[in-house]
Short mmCIF file of C-alpha atoms in Angstrom, two decimals:
data_model
loop_
_atom_site.label_atom_id
_atom_site.label_comp_id
_atom_site.label_asym_id
_atom_site.label_seq_id
_atom_site.Cartn_x
_atom_site.Cartn_y
_atom_site.Cartn_z
CA MET A 22 12.14 45.51 36.19
CA LEU A 23 12.33 48.74 37.82
CA GLN A 24 13.10 48.03 41.65
CA GLN A 25 10.69 48.41 44.30
CA TYR A 26 11.13 51.07 46.86
CA ASN A 27 9.46 52.49 50.42
CA GLN A 28 6.42 54.74 49.63
CA SER A 29 7.55 58.17 48.78
CA THR A 30 6.57 60.59 46.05
CA THR A 31 8.95 63.34 46.46
CA THR A 32 12.25 62.23 47.74
CA THR A 33 14.70 59.16 46.87
CA THR A 34 14.30 56.25 48.92
CA GLU A 35 16.27 52.78 49.99
CA PHE A 36 15.87 49.64 48.01
CA GLU A 37 13.75 46.92 49.68
CA LEU A 38 14.71 43.35 50.03
CA PRO A 39 12.16 40.53 50.44
CA GLN A 40 11.86 39.55 54.08
CA SER A 41 12.76 35.90 53.07
CA LEU A 42 16.19 36.50 51.61
CA TYR A 43 17.49 33.22 52.02
CA THR A 44 14.39 31.65 50.35
CA TYR A 45 14.52 34.09 47.68
CA ASN A 46 18.23 32.95 46.86
CA ILE A 47 17.75 29.48 47.07
CA ILE A 48 14.80 29.61 44.64
CA ASN A 49 16.93 31.52 42.02
CA VAL A 50 19.50 29.12 42.09
CA ILE A 51 17.21 26.15 41.73
CA LEU A 52 15.14 27.89 38.78
CA GLY A 53 18.84 28.94 37.26
CA SER A 54 20.17 25.82 37.11
CA LEU A 55 16.99 24.41 35.69
CA SER A 56 17.25 27.12 33.03
CA ILE A 57 20.89 26.42 32.38
CA LEU A 58 20.00 22.41 31.98
CA THR A 59 17.32 22.58 29.69
CA ASN A 60 18.42 25.69 27.34
CA SER A 61 21.88 23.65 27.33
CA LEU A 62 20.40 20.42 26.51
CA ILE A 63 18.31 21.46 23.69
CA LEU A 64 21.17 23.65 22.49
CA THR A 65 23.60 20.62 22.48
CA PHE A 66 20.85 18.87 20.63
CA ILE A 67 20.84 21.01 17.67
CA ALA A 68 24.83 21.76 17.67
CA CYS A 69 25.61 18.03 17.34
CA ASP A 70 23.38 17.11 14.34
CA ARG A 71 24.13 18.70 11.07
CA LYS A 72 20.52 18.44 9.96
CA LEU A 73 19.31 20.39 12.39
CA ARG A 74 22.10 23.05 12.22
CA HIS A 75 21.00 23.70 8.55
CA ILE A 76 17.21 24.47 9.44
CA SER A 77 17.01 27.98 9.29
CA SER A 78 14.34 28.14 12.50
CA ASN A 79 16.89 26.48 14.53
CA ILE A 80 19.21 29.22 14.30
CA VAL A 81 16.58 31.51 15.77
CA LEU A 82 15.59 28.92 18.78
CA SER A 83 19.37 28.43 19.28
CA SER A 84 19.91 32.00 19.76
CA LEU A 85 16.85 32.18 22.53
CA LEU A 86 18.47 28.94 24.12
CA VAL A 87 21.82 30.97 24.67
CA VAL A 88 19.52 33.96 26.10
CA GLY A 89 18.05 31.46 28.52
CA ALA A 90 21.32 29.93 29.39
CA ILE A 91 22.94 33.20 30.17
CA PHE A 92 19.94 34.40 32.17
CA GLY A 93 19.95 31.09 34.07
CA VAL A 94 23.92 31.88 34.96
CA LEU A 95 22.94 35.26 36.12
CA LEU A 96 20.33 33.82 38.47
CA VAL A 97 22.39 31.25 39.80
CA THR A 98 25.23 33.98 40.55
CA PHE A 99 24.38 37.43 41.33
CA TYR A 100 20.59 36.89 42.07
CA GLY A 101 21.43 33.41 43.96
CA TRP A 102 24.65 32.80 45.64
CA PHE A 103 26.36 36.20 45.66
CA PHE A 104 23.27 38.06 45.89
CA THR A 105 23.42 40.17 49.03
CA PRO A 106 22.38 43.81 49.79
CA ALA A 107 25.56 45.14 48.88
CA THR A 108 24.80 43.66 45.15
CA TYR A 109 22.90 47.05 45.06
CA GLN A 110 25.60 49.44 45.30
CA TYR A 111 26.61 51.42 42.50
CA PRO A 112 27.75 50.75 40.11
CA SER A 113 27.03 46.81 40.21
CA CYS A 114 23.29 47.48 40.60
CA VAL A 115 22.77 49.51 37.21
CA ILE A 116 25.07 46.82 35.40
CA LEU A 117 23.13 43.81 36.85
CA THR A 118 19.60 45.44 36.36
CA ILE A 119 20.15 46.48 32.84
CA ILE A 120 21.77 43.02 32.05
CA TYR A 121 18.88 41.28 33.59
CA GLN A 122 16.06 43.57 32.14
CA SER A 123 17.64 43.05 28.80
CA LEU A 124 17.89 39.75 28.60
CA LEU A 125 14.06 39.51 29.90
CA LEU A 126 13.17 41.47 26.44
CA ASN A 127 15.56 40.15 24.26
CA TYR A 128 14.04 36.74 25.09
CA ASN A 129 10.76 37.79 24.59
CA LEU A 130 11.77 39.61 21.10
CA HIS A 131 13.43 36.23 20.01
CA MET A 132 9.74 34.34 20.97
CA ILE A 133 8.30 37.06 18.65
CA LEU A 134 10.84 36.25 15.68
CA ILE A 135 10.02 32.30 16.41
CA SER A 136 6.23 32.82 15.56
CA ALA A 137 6.71 35.39 12.86
CA ASP A 138 9.31 32.41 11.23
CA LYS A 139 6.44 29.87 11.69
CA TYR A 140 3.63 32.18 10.19
CA LEU A 141 5.89 32.74 7.33
CA ARG A 142 6.41 29.03 6.65
CA VAL A 143 2.74 28.63 6.78
CA ALA A 144 1.71 31.51 4.74
CA TYR A 145 4.49 31.25 2.21
CA PRO A 146 5.79 27.65 1.95
CA ILE A 147 7.29 28.17 -1.57
CA ARG A 148 8.84 31.58 -0.95
CA TYR A 149 9.83 31.16 2.57
CA PRO A 150 13.53 30.28 1.74
CA ASN A 151 13.65 33.93 -0.21
CA ILE A 152 11.44 35.81 2.24
CA LEU A 153 13.82 34.92 5.31
CA SER A 154 16.79 33.09 4.48
CA THR A 155 19.61 32.44 6.74
CA PRO A 156 21.61 35.86 6.44
CA LYS A 157 18.60 37.51 6.97
CA LEU A 158 17.53 35.90 10.21
CA ILE A 159 21.19 36.16 11.39
CA THR A 160 21.01 40.15 10.77
CA ALA A 161 17.48 39.89 12.62
CA ILE A 162 19.02 38.02 15.50
CA ILE A 163 21.80 40.65 15.79
CA ILE A 164 19.20 43.56 15.80
CA LEU A 165 17.38 41.93 18.30
CA TRP A 166 20.57 41.49 20.52
CA ILE A 167 21.56 45.36 20.14
CA LEU A 168 17.85 46.66 20.27
CA ALA A 169 17.29 45.04 23.61
CA PHE A 170 20.46 46.48 25.47
CA THR A 171 20.11 49.97 23.89
CA LEU A 172 16.42 50.19 24.55
CA VAL A 173 16.89 49.11 28.30
CA GLY A 174 20.12 51.02 29.00
CA GLY A 175 18.52 54.02 27.55
CA ILE A 176 15.30 53.83 29.66
CA TYR A 177 17.18 52.91 33.01
CA SER A 178 19.75 56.00 32.27
CA ARG A 179 16.73 58.16 32.75
CA MET A 180 15.35 56.44 35.87
CA ILE A 181 19.06 56.35 37.82
CA THR A 182 21.02 59.54 38.35
CA ASN A 183 23.38 61.10 40.66
CA HIS A 184 25.54 57.99 40.81
CA ILE A 185 22.97 56.12 43.36
CA CYS A 186 20.82 53.19 43.03
CA PHE A 187 17.85 54.86 44.08
CA VAL A 188 15.01 56.58 42.07
CA ASP A 189 12.17 58.83 42.92
CA ARG A 190 8.69 58.26 42.67
CA SER A 191 7.75 60.43 40.48
CA THR A 192 5.27 60.74 37.35
CA TYR A 193 8.01 60.49 34.93
CA THR A 194 9.88 57.38 36.26
CA THR A 195 6.37 55.36 36.58
CA ILE A 196 5.86 56.12 33.03
CA LEU A 197 9.36 54.86 31.89
CA ALA A 198 8.59 51.75 34.46
CA THR A 199 5.09 51.44 32.57
CA VAL A 200 6.70 51.71 29.04
CA LEU A 201 9.36 49.23 30.03
CA VAL A 202 6.88 46.65 31.28
CA VAL A 203 4.40 47.07 28.21
CA ILE A 204 7.56 46.66 25.70
CA THR A 205 8.85 43.42 27.71
CA ILE A 206 5.86 41.62 28.19
CA PHE A 207 2.53 42.90 27.15
CA LEU A 208 3.83 43.75 23.27
CA PRO A 209 5.42 40.28 22.99
CA LEU A 210 2.30 38.42 24.48
CA VAL A 211 0.27 40.51 21.99
CA CYS A 212 2.37 39.73 18.99
CA ILE A 213 2.65 36.05 19.79
CA ILE A 214 -1.20 35.83 20.08
CA PHE A 215 -2.05 37.83 16.72
CA LEU A 216 0.92 35.48 14.63
CA TYR A 217 -0.37 32.01 16.20
CA ILE A 218 -4.06 33.07 15.87
CA ALA A 219 -2.92 34.00 12.27
CA ILE A 220 -1.34 30.62 11.82
CA MET A 221 -4.66 28.90 12.83
CA CYS A 222 -6.62 30.65 10.49
CA LEU A 223 -4.14 29.45 7.54
CA VAL A 224 -3.99 26.05 8.44
CA TYR A 225 -7.86 26.03 8.76
CA SER A 226 -8.84 27.50 5.68
CA ARG A 227 -6.32 25.45 3.91
CA ALA A 228 -7.32 22.15 5.56
CA LYS A 229 -10.96 23.35 4.59
CA LEU A 230 -9.75 23.53 0.88
CA VAL A 231 -8.24 19.96 0.91
CA ILE A 232 -11.07 18.43 2.20
CA THR A 233 -13.31 20.16 -0.61
CA ILE A 234 -11.19 18.81 -3.13
CA MET A 235 -10.16 15.36 -1.15
CA PRO A 236 -12.93 14.50 0.88
CA HIS A 237 -11.30 10.89 1.70
CA VAL A 238 -8.39 13.05 3.91
CA LYS A 239 -11.05 14.76 6.02
CA GLN A 240 -10.53 12.68 9.38
CA ALA A 241 -6.78 13.16 8.80
CA ASN A 242 -6.85 16.81 8.69
CA ILE A 243 -9.14 17.26 11.34
CA ARG A 244 -6.90 15.43 13.85
CA ARG A 245 -3.91 17.37 12.41
CA ASN A 246 -5.50 20.83 12.96
CA LYS A 247 -6.59 19.75 16.18
CA LYS A 248 -3.22 18.73 17.09
CA ALA A 249 -1.91 22.07 15.77
CA ILE A 250 -4.28 24.13 17.71
CA GLN A 251 -3.47 22.42 21.15
CA GLN A 252 0.07 23.12 20.47
CA MET A 253 -0.22 26.66 19.87
CA ALA A 254 -2.86 26.98 22.91
CA ILE A 255 -0.46 25.04 25.33
CA ILE A 256 2.14 27.64 23.85
CA ILE A 257 0.48 30.70 24.44
CA GLY A 258 -1.06 29.29 27.88
CA ILE A 259 2.17 28.59 29.19
CA PHE A 260 3.52 31.92 28.47
CA SER A 261 0.73 33.98 29.60
CA LEU A 262 0.34 31.92 33.19
CA CYS A 263 3.89 32.52 33.77
CA TRP A 264 4.60 36.00 32.56
CA LEU A 265 1.19 37.90 33.48
CA PRO A 266 0.91 37.60 37.06
CA TYR A 267 4.18 39.23 38.05
CA THR A 268 3.38 41.93 35.18
CA ILE A 269 -0.16 42.78 36.71
CA ALA A 270 1.16 42.77 40.36
CA TYR A 271 3.95 45.09 39.31
CA MET A 272 1.95 47.53 37.72
CA ILE A 273 -0.36 47.50 40.75
CA LYS A 274 2.58 47.81 42.92
CA LEU A 275 3.95 51.01 40.77
CA GLN A 276 0.48 52.65 41.50
CA TYR A 277 -0.53 51.42 44.98
CA GLN A 278 2.57 50.74 47.04
CA SER A 279 1.12 49.06 49.99
CA THR A 280 -1.48 46.84 47.94
CA VAL A 281 1.27 44.08 47.06
CA THR A 282 4.04 43.07 49.21
CA LEU A 283 7.89 42.43 47.98
CA ASP A 284 7.06 38.39 49.02
CA THR A 285 3.97 38.43 46.88
CA LEU A 286 6.21 39.88 44.05
CA SER A 287 9.07 37.80 44.33
CA ALA A 288 6.88 34.64 44.03
CA PHE A 289 5.51 35.88 41.01
CA LYS A 290 8.93 36.39 39.80
CA ALA A 291 10.06 32.98 40.41
CA LEU A 292 6.78 31.93 38.24
CA LEU A 293 8.07 34.11 35.39
CA TYR A 294 11.81 32.19 35.96
CA THR A 295 10.06 29.07 35.49
CA HIS A 296 8.95 29.81 32.16
CA ILE A 297 12.74 30.51 31.16
CA ALA A 298 13.32 26.67 32.28
CA VAL A 299 10.21 25.13 30.82
CA ASN A 300 10.13 26.76 27.55
CA PRO A 301 12.84 24.76 25.83
CA VAL A 302 10.89 21.40 26.98
CA VAL A 303 7.82 22.84 25.30
CA TYR A 304 9.72 23.48 21.92
CA TYR A 305 11.52 20.06 22.08
CA CYS A 306 7.82 18.13 22.61
CA TYR A 307 6.39 20.12 19.72
CA THR A 308 9.31 20.13 17.33
CA LEU A 309 9.60 16.52 15.52
CA SER A 310 13.38 17.22 14.55
CA LEU A 311 14.44 17.78 17.93
CA ARG A 312 12.42 14.76 19.51
CA LYS A 313 14.20 12.82 16.92
CA GLU A 314 17.49 13.93 17.73
CA GLY A 315 16.62 13.37 21.46
CA VAL A 316 15.38 9.88 20.94
CA ARG A 317 18.52 8.95 18.94
CA VAL A 318 21.14 10.66 21.51
CA TRP A 319 18.79 8.62 24.38
CA ARG A 320 19.09 5.24 22.48
CA ARG A 321 23.01 6.14 21.71
CA SER A 322 23.43 6.44 25.35
CA ILE A 323 21.68 3.42 26.42
CA ARG A 324 23.67 1.25 23.91
CA ARG A 325 27.08 2.55 25.24
CA VAL A 326 26.00 1.93 28.92
CA ARG A 327 25.30 -1.61 27.90
CA VAL A 328 28.32 -2.21 25.93
CA SER A 329 30.56 -0.87 28.71
CA SER A 330 28.74 -2.87 31.20
CA LYS A 331 29.52 -6.18 29.25
CA ILE A 332 32.79 -5.43 28.89
CA LYS A 333 33.17 -5.16 32.77
CA THR A 334 31.24 -8.15 33.44
CA THR A 335 33.12 -10.19 30.78
CA LYS A 336 36.11 -12.02 32.31
CA ILE A 337 39.13 -12.90 30.40
CA HIS A 338 40.69 -16.56 31.19
CA PRO A 339 44.30 -16.54 30.51
CA VAL A 340 45.37 -19.66 28.13
CA LYS A 341 47.49 -22.04 29.99
#
């Protein structure tokens, strides 16, 4: 996001850092490491299984996991161990801010694409392979990557001028920052909620039709629909819980400088980072194919440990 500055409306001002900078770095390192671990682990599950690699929806998920892992590396390095006030000297401040914000926007654009993919699978189960084929998905992913960096780079190029890392508190820059927040968080959240509600409506209407035709499957459909609604509610709830507090606090900070402290903003930002670490686990829990692969890898690892332990404990006595 647009970095926070001292109160001023007419002049450029210096960048503020949270008072507890050491704590801020440690939290970023922990959350970044968790993001690298969870995203890389699920990505490895997909890469190691041929069936998972050939599922078109997993292509989008894999790209999302790559974004999450890269963001984790950014948190551990430049926003963690190597974070100092000197990090925000020109041009590193501009480069890091654009990469940081572009990854966040790219992450949420992938969330929209995953939600749209699920909707098309439910709405058009027969025509889905033709509507959203693998080449089309790959093209959409490439467009998302380019769009995120181009959009964020274009907005920040208008905020930061004269080769310095300060911006003025003008109405123009406030509008640009607000537009960036809306594009990065509010718009993806609205799109995801809309698509998941559409999916729930489709599932409910089709289940009702099935129950009318075959009354004996009523209980099974009720349980299935209830589980689907719970899954969608959890996905939307976790996303809203992690992203909205920081967004609302940031919007208030733009308008009223003294209302929200930077330490409060940093705490909400840590909650935002938590979503990138937790989201792969959510997708793993609610994706049957990923759960099966996880169980298979776990059993294989246990089997190997048992075999190696037996080999070590077995003593071969020489023949006299």
